[in-house]
Structure formats: C-alpha cells, structure tokens
XYZ file of C-alpha atoms in Angstrom:
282
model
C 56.643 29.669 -49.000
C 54.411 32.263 -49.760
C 51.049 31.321 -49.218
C 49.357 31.270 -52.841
C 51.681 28.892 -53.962
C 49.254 26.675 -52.200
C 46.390 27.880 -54.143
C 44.346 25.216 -56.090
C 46.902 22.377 -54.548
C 49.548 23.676 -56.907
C 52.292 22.664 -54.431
C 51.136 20.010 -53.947
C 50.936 18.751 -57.580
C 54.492 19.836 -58.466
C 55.900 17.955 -55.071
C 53.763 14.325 -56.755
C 54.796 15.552 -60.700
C 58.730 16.151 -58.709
C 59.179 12.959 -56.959
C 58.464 13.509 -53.733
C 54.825 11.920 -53.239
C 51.747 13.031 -50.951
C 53.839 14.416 -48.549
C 53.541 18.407 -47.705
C 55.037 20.231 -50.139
C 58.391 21.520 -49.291
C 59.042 25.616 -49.606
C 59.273 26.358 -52.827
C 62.096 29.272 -53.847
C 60.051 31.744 -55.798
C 56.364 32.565 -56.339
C 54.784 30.304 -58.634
C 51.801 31.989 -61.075
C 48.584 30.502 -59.689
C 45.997 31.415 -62.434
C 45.871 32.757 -65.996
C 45.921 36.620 -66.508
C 46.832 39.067 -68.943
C 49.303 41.200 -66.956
C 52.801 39.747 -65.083
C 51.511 36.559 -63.800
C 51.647 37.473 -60.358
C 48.509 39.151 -58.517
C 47.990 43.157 -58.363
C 48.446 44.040 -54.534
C 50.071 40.841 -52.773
C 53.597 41.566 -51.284
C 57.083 40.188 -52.415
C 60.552 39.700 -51.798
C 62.861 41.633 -53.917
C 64.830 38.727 -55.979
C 62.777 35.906 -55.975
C 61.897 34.065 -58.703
C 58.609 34.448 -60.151
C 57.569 31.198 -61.844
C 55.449 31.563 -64.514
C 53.212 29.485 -66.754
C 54.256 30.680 -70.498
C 56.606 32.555 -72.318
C 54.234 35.257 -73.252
C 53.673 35.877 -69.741
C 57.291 36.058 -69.250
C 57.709 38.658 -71.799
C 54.911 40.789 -70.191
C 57.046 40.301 -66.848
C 59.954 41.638 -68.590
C 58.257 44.540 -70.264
C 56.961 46.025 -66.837
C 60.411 45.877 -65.036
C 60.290 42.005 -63.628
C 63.731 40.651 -64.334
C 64.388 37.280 -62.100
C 61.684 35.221 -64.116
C 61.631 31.605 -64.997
C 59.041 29.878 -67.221
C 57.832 26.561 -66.189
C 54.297 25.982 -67.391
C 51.059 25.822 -65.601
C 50.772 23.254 -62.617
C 47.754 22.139 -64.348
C 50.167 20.886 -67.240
C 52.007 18.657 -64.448
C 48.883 17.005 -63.787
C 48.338 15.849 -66.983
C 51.602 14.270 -67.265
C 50.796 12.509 -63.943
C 47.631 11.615 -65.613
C 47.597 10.994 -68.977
C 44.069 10.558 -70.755
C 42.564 7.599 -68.960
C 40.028 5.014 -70.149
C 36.892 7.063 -69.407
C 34.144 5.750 -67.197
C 31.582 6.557 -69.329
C 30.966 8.964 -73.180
C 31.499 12.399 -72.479
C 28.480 14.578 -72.030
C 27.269 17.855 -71.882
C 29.196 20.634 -70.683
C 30.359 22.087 -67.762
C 30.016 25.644 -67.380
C 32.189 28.211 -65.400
C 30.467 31.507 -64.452
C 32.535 34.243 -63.294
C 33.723 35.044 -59.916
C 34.527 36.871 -57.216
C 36.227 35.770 -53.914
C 36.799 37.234 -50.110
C 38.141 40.514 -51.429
C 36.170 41.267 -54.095
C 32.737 40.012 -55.433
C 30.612 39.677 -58.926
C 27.648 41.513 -59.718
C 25.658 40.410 -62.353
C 22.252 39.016 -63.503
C 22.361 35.022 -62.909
C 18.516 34.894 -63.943
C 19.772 36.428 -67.954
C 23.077 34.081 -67.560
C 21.030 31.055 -66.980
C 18.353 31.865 -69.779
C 21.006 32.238 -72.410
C 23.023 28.850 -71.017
C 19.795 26.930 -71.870
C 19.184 28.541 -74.806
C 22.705 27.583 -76.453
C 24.019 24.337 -74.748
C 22.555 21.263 -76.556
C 22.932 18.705 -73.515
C 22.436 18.496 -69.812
C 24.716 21.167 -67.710
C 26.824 20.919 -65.105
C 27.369 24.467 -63.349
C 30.451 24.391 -61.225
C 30.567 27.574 -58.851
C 33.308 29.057 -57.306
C 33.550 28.444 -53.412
C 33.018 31.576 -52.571
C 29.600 31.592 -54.744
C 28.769 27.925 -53.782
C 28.567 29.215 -50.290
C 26.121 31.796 -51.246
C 22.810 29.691 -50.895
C 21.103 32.110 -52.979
C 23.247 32.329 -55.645
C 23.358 28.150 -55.717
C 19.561 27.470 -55.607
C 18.868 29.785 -58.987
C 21.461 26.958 -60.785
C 20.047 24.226 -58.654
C 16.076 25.137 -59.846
C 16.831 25.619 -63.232
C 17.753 21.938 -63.503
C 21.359 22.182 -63.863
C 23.987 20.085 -61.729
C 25.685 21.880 -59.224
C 28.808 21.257 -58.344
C 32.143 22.637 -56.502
C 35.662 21.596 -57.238
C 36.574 22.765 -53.509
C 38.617 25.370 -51.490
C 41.080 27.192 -53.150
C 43.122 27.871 -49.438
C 44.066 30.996 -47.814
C 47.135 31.524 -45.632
C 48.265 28.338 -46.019
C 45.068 27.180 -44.276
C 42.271 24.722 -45.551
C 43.821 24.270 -49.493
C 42.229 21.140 -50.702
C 45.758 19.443 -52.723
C 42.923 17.351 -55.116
C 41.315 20.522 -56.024
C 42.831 20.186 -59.534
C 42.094 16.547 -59.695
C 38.726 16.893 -59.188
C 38.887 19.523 -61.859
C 40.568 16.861 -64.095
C 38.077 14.489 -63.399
C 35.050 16.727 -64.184
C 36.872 17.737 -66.927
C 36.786 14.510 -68.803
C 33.185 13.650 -68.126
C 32.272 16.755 -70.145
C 32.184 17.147 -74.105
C 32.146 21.258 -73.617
C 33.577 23.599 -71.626
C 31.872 27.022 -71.253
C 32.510 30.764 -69.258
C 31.122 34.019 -69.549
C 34.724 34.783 -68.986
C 38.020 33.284 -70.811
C 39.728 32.400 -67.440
C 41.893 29.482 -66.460
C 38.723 26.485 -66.305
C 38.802 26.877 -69.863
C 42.054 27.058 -71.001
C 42.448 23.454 -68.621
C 39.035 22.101 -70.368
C 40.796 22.614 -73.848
C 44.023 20.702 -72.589
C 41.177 17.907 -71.000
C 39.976 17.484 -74.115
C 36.422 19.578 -74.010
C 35.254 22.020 -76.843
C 35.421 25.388 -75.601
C 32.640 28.298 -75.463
C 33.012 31.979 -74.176
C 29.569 33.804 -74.429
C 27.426 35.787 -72.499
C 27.665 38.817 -69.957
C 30.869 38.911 -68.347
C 29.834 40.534 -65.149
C 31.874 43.104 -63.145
C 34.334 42.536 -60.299
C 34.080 45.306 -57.880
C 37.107 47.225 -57.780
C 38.785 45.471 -60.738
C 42.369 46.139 -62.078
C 42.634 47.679 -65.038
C 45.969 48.229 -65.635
C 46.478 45.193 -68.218
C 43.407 46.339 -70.133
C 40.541 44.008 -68.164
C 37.786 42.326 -70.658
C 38.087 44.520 -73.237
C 41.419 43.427 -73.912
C 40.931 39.921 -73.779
C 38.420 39.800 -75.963
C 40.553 41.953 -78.334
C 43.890 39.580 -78.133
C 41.639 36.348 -78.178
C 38.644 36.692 -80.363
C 39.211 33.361 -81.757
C 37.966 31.488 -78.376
C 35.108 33.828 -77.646
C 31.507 33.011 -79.230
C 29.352 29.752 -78.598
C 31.421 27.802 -80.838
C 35.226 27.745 -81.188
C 37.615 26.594 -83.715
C 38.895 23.421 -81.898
C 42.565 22.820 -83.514
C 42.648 26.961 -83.028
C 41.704 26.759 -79.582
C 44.157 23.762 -78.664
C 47.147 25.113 -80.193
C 46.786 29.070 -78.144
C 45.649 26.732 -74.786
C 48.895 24.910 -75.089
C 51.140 28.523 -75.569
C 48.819 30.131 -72.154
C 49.640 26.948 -69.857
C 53.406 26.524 -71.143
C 52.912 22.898 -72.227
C 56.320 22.420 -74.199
C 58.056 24.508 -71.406
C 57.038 22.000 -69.117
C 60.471 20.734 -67.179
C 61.007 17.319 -66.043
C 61.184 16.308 -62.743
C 64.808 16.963 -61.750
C 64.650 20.013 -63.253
C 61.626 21.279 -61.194
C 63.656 19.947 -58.160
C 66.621 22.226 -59.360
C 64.088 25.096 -59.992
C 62.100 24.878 -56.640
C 64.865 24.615 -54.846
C 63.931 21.047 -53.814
C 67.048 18.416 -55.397
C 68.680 17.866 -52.173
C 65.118 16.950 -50.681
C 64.998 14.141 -53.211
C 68.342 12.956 -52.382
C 67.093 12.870 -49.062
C 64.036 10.824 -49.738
C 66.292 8.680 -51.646
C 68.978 8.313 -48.978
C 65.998 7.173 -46.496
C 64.682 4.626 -49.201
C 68.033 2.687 -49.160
C-alpha cells in the first residue's frame, strides 16, 4: 500500500465504511487522493507505479487527471464522505458555537511563513463568538507558534498526526475532526483547503479571509492561490452563501459518487477479504 493512503486514517475509514471493522486496513490496489487540490489529485513529487489506479475524490478532479495524461482513474469520493455515512448527524451534546478556524500550513518538507500576530488581529476582529484554533501537527509542535493562539484567548487544539511511512497515523484523526466539526457553528481558513470543504459537509458556515501565507517552495503548476480564488470566489470572504457553498462542497468531496460498500471492496481490491471475514464468522 503506498504509504499516504494512510494519511488522516483514510484506510482506515474505508476498511470500517467497507465491512471489515477496526482491524488494519488491508492493501489497497491504487493510490487513493488524500486531500483537496486543484491539480490531478495525487501529490507533485511522490513516486508511482505505472497502472495503478488513482482513486480520486470527484469527477472534476478526474477530468483534470485526464487532461494531464492520467488514464487508469476511478472516482470514489472523499474518505471524509465515508465517514459521514458511518456517522450520520448525531444528537449534539450541546448548541453549536463559535467557530473553528484553520490557518494554513506547512509540514516536514515544506513550511509557512507568515505574520500570525496580523492573522490573529483580523480573526478577532471578524468572528462574533469564542474561537477554537486548530493547528496543524507540524505547527502545534512549534511552541512558539502555539502560545501566540494560546495568549490571545483562543482554544487550541490538534486533531492529531497525519502519519508518515506508514508509521504513527492516528485512524480517529478524521473523527476527531468530525467531532470538532459539529461543536462549531463556523468554519474559517486563510486558505480554501480540505477543513473547510469537510466543515460545510458537518454542517458549519464557511469563511475564507485573510493572508494566505506562502509555502516555501510551492507548486505552481495548477495555478496556486491565485487560481483558487479565481475558480471559487463564491466561498472566499467572511461570509459565504450557505446553499452556494453546500452544493460546490458536495461536487469537491464526490458525495453522490460515493460507492457502497461492496463496491469499495470490488474497487480496493478487498471482496475476497470480506468473504473471508465472513467465512470465519460462520
């Protein structure tokens, strides 16, 4: 399996979502997308088999796969979009609050620069309830970068390890996301990135505002910021057309392409394992 299928616990969502419970996930026959981008779904620079499937969240990422050469390429929707089927709105604990906010970031290869003092500023400035600020692991682990969200009064939080060489994934990072999800009114980024395109599908009002920040070294062969903000105006600014922003969420994370759980099995190359877990319930 190659190793960012494991990313984020996304194996291990699609082995619950297929059938085949808590177990390790099985290898999986292709690469499967593990974040929103603009470009081919898979990431600039990481190696891969000639023939294997790439598995990718949405049909318009599909048809950017297509237009750059990519020809074995099956849609299945976003992982993310399994997890909601596993867990469908639940009675919430308490009335959504606040919002949680997403600032950009970097990770072992590359990292952010930007002004955290101006980011903060503005966040208070525009969000009309209390804050969480969930970092990124690699910027939660940056004690300097934590205690500037920390001392402005926010709540600081970390969904977890995304893993690395199959080594250290957390498999609840996305439920943790889910969770923190639906304990938030808004969702917010200086950056439209995959935390809010999951906060729309949670539920949360979405916000995109503020300095984007640079990522040293960044691709720009699929047209970087500028672009997005180009192609998706309509879910940048501190307020968002909700019905807008639900309906272009549920194209990016390939809700309706969602397959059910023998056909994931088929795809994944994992029916006979079923059979198998079958056999041994018997």
């Amino acid at each position: 399996m190659h190793h960012a299928n494991h990313f984020y616990g996304h194996a291990h969502v699609l082995a619950r979502y297929a059938g085949l419970g808590d177990r390790h996930p099985p290898r999986i026959n292709g690469y499967v997308q593990h974040g929103w981008n603009i470009g081919d779904g898979l990431a600039p620079g990481h190696p891969y088999a000639e023939r294997t499937p790439s598995l990718l969240w949405s049909e318009q990422t599909r048809r950017r796969a297509w237009s750059v050469g990519r020809r074995n390429v099956v849609v299945i929707g976003a992982p993310f979009s399994y997890l909601l089927a596993i867990r469908p709105e639940e009675p919430p604990a308490e009335q959504r609050e606040g919002t949680i906010w997403y600032p950009f970031h970097g990770w072992e290869g590359q990292h952010v620069k930007g002004d955290h003092r101006k980011l903060i500023a503005l966040i208070k400035d525009t969000e009309p309830g209390p804050v969480t600020v969930c970092l990124y692991w690699h910027e939660y682990r940056m004690r300097h970068v934590r205690r500037l969200y920390e001392r402005a009064g926010f709540r600081v939080i970390c969904h977890g390890y995304r893993g690395h060489w199959w080594k250290d994934t957390d498999p609840y990072f996305l439920d943790k996301q889910l969770t923190e999800l639906r304990r938030h009114r808004r969702v917010a980024s200086n950056r439209l990135t995959s935390a809010i395109f999951y906060g729309i599908a949670a539920g949360c009002e979405p916000a995109v505002y503020g300095d984007p920040m640079i990522l040293s070294n960044e691709d720009p062969t699929f047209g970087g910021t500028a672009r997005i903000r180009r192609q998706w105006p309509q879910l940048h600014g501190s307020t968002v057309d909700l019905p807008t922003a639900v309906e272009i969420a549920r194209a990016e994370l390939g809700t309706d392409d969602r397959c059910t759980p023998a056909e994931l099995r088929e795809l994944l190359g994992w029916a006979n394992l079923q059979e198998e877990e079958e056999d041994r319930d018997d």
